[in-house]
PDB file of C-alpha atoms in Angstrom:
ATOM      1  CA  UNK A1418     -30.952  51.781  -9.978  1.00  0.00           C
ATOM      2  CA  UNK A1419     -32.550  54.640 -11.640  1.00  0.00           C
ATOM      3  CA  UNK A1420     -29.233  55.984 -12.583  1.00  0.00           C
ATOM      4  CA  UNK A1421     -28.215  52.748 -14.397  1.00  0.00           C
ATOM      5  CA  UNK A1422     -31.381  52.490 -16.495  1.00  0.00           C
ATOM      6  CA  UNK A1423     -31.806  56.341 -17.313  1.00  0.00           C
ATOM      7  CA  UNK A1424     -28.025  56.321 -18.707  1.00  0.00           C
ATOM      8  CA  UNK A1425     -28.560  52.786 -20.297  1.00  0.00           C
ATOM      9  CA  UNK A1426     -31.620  53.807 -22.356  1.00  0.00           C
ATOM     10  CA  UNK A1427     -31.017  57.043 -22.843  1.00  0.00           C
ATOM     11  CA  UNK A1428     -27.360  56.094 -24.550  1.00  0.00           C
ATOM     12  CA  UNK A1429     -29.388  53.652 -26.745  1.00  0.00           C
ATOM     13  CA  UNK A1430     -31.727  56.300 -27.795  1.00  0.00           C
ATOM     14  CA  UNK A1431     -34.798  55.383 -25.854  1.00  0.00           C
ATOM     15  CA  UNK A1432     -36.829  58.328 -24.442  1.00  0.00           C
ATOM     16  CA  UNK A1433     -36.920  57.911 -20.762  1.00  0.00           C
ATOM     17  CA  UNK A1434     -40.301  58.894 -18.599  1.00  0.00           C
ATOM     18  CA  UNK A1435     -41.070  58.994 -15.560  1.00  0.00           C
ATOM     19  CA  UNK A1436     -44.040  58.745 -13.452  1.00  0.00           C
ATOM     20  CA  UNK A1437     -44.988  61.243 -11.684  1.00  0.00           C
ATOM     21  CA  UNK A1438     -43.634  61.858  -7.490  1.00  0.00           C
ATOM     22  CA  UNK A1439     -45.546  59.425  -5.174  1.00  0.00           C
ATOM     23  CA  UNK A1440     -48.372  61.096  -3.274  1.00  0.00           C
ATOM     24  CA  UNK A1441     -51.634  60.503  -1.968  1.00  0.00           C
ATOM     25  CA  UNK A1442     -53.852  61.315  -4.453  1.00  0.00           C
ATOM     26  CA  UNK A1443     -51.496  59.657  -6.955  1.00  0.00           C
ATOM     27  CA  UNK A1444     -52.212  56.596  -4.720  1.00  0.00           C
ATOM     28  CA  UNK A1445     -55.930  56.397  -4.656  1.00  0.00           C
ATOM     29  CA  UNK A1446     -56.018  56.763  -8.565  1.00  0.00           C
ATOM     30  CA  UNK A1447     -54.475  52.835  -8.286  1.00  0.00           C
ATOM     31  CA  UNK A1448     -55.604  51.757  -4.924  1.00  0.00           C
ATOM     32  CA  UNK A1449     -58.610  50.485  -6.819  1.00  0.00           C
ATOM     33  CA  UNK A1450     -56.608  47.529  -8.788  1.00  0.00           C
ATOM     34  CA  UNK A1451     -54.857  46.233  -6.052  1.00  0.00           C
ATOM     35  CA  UNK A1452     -55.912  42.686  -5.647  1.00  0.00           C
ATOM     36  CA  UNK A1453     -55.283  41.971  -2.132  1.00  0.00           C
ATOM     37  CA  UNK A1454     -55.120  44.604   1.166  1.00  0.00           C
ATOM     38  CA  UNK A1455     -52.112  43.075   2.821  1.00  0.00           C
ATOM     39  CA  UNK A1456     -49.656  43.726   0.577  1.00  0.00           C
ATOM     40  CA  UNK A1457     -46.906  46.154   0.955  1.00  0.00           C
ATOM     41  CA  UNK A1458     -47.669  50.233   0.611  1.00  0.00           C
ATOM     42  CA  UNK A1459     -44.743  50.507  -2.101  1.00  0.00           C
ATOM     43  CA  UNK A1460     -46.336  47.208  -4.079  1.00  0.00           C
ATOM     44  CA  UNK A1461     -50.020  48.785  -4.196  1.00  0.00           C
ATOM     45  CA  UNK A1462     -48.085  52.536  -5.057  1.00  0.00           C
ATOM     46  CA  UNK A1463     -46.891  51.137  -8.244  1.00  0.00           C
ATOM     47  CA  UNK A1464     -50.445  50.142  -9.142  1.00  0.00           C
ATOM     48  CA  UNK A1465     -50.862  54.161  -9.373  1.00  0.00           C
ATOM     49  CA  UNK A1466     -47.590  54.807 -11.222  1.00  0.00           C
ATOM     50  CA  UNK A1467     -48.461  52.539 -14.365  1.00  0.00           C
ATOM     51  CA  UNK A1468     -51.793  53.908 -14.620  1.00  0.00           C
ATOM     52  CA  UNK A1469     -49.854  57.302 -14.712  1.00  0.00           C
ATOM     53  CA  UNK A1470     -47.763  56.344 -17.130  1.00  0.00           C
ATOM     54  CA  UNK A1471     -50.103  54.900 -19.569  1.00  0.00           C
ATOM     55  CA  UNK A1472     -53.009  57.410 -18.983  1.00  0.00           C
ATOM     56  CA  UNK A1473     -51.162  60.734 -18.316  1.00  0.00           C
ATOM     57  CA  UNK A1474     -47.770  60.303 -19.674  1.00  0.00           C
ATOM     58  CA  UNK A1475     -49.303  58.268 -22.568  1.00  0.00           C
ATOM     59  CA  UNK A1476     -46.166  55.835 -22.693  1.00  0.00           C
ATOM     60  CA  UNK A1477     -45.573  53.345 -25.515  1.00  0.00           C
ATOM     61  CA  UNK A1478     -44.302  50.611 -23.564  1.00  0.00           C
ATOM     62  CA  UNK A1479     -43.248  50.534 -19.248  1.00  0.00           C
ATOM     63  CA  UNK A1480     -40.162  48.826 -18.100  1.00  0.00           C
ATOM     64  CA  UNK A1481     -40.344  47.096 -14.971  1.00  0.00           C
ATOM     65  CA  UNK A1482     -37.587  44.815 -14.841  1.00  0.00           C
ATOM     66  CA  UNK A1483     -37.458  41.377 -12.473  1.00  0.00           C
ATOM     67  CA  UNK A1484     -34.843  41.624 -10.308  1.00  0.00           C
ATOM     68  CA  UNK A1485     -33.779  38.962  -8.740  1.00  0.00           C
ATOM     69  CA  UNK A1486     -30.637  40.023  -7.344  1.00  0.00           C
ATOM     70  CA  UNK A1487     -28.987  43.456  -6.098  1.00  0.00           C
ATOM     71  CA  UNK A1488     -25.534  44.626  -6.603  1.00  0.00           C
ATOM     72  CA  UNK A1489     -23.575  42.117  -3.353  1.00  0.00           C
ATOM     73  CA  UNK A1490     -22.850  44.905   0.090  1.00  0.00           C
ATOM     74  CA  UNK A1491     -20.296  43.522   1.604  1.00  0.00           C
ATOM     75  CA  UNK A1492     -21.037  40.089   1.766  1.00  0.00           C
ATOM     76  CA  UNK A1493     -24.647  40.545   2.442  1.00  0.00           C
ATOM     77  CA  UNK A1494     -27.416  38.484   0.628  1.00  0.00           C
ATOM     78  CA  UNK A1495     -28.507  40.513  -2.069  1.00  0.00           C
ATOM     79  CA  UNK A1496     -31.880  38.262  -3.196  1.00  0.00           C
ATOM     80  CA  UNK A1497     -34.654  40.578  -3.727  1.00  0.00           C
ATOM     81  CA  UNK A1498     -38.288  39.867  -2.337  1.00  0.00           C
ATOM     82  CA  UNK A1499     -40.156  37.187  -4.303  1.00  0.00           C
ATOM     83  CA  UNK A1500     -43.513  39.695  -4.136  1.00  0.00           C
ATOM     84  CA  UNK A1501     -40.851  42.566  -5.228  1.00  0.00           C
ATOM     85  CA  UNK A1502     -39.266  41.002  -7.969  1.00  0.00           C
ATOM     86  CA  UNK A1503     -42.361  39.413  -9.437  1.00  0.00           C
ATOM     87  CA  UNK A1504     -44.753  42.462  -9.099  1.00  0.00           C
ATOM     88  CA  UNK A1505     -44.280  42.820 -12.532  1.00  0.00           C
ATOM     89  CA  UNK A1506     -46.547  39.996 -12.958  1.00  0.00           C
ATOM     90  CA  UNK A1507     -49.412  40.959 -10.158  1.00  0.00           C
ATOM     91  CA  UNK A1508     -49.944  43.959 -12.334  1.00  0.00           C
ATOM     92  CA  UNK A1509     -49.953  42.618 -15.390  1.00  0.00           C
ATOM     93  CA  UNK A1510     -52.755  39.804 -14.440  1.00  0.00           C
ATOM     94  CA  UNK A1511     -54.386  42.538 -12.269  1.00  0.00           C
ATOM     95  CA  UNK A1512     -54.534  45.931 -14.111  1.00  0.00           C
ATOM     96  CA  UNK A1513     -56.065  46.746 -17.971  1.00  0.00           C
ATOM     97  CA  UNK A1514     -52.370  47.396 -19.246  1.00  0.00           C
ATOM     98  CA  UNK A1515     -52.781  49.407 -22.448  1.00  0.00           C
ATOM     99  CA  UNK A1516     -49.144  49.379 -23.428  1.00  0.00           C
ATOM    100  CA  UNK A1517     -46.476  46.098 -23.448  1.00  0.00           C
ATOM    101  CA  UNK A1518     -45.000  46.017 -19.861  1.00  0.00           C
ATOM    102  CA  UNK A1519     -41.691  44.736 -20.263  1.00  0.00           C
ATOM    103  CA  UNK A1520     -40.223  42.417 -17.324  1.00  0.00           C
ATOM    104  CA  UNK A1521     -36.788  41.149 -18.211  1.00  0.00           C
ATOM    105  CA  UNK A1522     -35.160  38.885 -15.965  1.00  0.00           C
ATOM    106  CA  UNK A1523     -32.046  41.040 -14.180  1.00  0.00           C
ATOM    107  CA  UNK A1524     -29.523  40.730 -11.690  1.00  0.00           C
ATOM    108  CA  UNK A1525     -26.943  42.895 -10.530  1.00  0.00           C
ATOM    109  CA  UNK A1526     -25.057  40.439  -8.605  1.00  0.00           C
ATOM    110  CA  UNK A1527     -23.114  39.871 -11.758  1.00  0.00           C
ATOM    111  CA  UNK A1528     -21.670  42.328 -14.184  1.00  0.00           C
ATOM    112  CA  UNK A1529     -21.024  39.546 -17.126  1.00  0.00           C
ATOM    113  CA  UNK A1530     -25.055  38.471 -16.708  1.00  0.00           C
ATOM    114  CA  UNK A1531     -26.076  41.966 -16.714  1.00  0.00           C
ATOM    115  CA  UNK A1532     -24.692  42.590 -19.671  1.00  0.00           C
ATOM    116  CA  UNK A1533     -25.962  39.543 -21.255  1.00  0.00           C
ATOM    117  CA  UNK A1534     -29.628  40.349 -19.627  1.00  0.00           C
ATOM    118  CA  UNK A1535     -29.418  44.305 -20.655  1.00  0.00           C
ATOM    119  CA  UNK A1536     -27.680  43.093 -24.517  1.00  0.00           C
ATOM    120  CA  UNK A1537     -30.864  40.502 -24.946  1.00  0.00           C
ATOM    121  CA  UNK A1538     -33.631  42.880 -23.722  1.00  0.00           C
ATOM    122  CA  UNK A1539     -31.875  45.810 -25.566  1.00  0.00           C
ATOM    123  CA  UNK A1540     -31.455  43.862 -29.223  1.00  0.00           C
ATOM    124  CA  UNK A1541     -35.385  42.829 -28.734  1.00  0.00           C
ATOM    125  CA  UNK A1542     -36.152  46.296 -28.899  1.00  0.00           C
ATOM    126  CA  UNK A1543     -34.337  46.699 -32.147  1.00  0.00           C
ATOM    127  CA  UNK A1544     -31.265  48.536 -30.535  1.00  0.00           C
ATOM    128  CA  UNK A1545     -28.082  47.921 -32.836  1.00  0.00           C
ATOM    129  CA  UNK A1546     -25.463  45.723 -31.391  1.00  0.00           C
ATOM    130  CA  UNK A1547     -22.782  48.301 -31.366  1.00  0.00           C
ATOM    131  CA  UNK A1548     -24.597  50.846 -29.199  1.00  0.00           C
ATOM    132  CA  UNK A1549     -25.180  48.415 -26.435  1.00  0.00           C
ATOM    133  CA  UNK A1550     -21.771  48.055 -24.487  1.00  0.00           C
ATOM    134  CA  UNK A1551     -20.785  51.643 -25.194  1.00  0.00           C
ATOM    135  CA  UNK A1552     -23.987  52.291 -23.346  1.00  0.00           C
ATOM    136  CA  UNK A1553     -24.036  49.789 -20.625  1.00  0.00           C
ATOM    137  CA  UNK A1554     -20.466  50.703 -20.055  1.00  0.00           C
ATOM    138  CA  UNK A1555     -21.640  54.602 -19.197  1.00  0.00           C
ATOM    139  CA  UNK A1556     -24.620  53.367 -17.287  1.00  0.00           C
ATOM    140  CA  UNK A1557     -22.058  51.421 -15.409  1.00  0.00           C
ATOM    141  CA  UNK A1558     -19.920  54.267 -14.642  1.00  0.00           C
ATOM    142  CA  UNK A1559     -23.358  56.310 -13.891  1.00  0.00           C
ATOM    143  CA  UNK A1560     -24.550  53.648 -11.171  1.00  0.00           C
ATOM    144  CA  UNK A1561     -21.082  54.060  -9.686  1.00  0.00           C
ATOM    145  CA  UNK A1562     -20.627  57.661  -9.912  1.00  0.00           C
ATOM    146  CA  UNK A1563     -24.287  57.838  -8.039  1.00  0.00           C
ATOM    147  CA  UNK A1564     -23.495  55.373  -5.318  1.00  0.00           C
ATOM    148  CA  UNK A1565     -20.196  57.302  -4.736  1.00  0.00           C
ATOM    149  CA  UNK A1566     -22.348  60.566  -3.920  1.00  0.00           C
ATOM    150  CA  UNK A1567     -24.581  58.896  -1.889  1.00  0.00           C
ATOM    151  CA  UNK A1568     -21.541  57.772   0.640  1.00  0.00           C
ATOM    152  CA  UNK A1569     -19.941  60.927   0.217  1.00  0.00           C
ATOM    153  CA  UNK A1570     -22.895  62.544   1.476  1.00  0.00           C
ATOM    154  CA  UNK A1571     -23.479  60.025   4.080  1.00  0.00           C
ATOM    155  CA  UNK A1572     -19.829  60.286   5.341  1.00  0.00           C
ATOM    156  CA  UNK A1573     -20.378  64.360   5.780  1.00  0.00           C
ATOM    157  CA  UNK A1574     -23.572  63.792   7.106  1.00  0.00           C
ATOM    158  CA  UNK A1575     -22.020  61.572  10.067  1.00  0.00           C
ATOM    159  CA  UNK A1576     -18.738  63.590  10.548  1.00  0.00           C
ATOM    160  CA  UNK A1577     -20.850  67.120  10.544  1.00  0.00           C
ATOM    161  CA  UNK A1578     -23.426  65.432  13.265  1.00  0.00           C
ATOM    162  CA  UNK A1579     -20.276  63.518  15.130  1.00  0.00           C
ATOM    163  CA  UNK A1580     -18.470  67.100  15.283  1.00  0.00           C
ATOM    164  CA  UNK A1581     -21.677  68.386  16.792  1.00  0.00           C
ATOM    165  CA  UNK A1582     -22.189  65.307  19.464  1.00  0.00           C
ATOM    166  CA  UNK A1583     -24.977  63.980  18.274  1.00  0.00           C
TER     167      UNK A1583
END
């Protein structure tokens, strides 16, 4: 959904930043706050990625939304992982968190709610109410234009490997 936020926030006015790429030095930096071993790899990753935020990137706050729902694939259940979409929490009752970590409640399943979740999280940050659907109108169109590329791709992928038998 990275498309969808970056356009969202950055329409708004909010300075985006990333972490920096997953590797495994990045990894052992966090491994260290991870409360429990059997948790999934991409669960005790993030661990690293806030501390990179808030010690190298020096961040003023970190989004890191609760999503409950996806955007609906063809019919298919879209309900996120309760450890996924609550991870939020783990870190904040596991981790020293030197910045606010923000955890809105979101769902893509929805358009109207996502508005209404994006507007209310947006406003609480002091964004003015007549930036908001302007920008969660482009971020819409963003998220769209992205997932269009990625089947485009996808489709030339297939037909380039079909043409080739394989």
């Amino acid at each position: 959904e990275y498309p969808f936020w970056h356009t969202l926030f950055s329409q708004c006015g909010i300075r985006v930043t990333l972490s920096d790429n997953s590797n495994y030095k990045l990894y052992e930096v966090g491994v260290k706050s991870v409360m429990s071993d059997n948790i999934c790899f991409p669960a005790k990753l993030s661990h690293s990625h806030i501390l990179n935020l808030m010690e190298d990137k020096k961040v003023d706050r970190i989004f890191f939304p609760y999503v409950v729902f996806e955007q609906k694939d063809m019919g298919q259940n879209s309900y996120n992982c309760p450890i996924v979409s609550g991870y939020s929490d783990v870190i904040r009752n596991s981790m020293k968190l030197t910045v606010p970590l923000d955890s809105p409640v979101i769902t893509f399943k929805d358009t109207k709610t996502l508005f209404k979740q994006c507007e209310t999280y947006l406003k609480s940050l002091g964004v003015k109410e007549h930036r908001i659907k302007p920008a969660f109108e482009a971020a819409m169109k963003s998220f769209a234009d992205f997932e269009n590329e990625i089947a485009r791709i996808n489709r030339d992928t297939f037909e380039k490997n079909h043409d080739k038998g394989r």
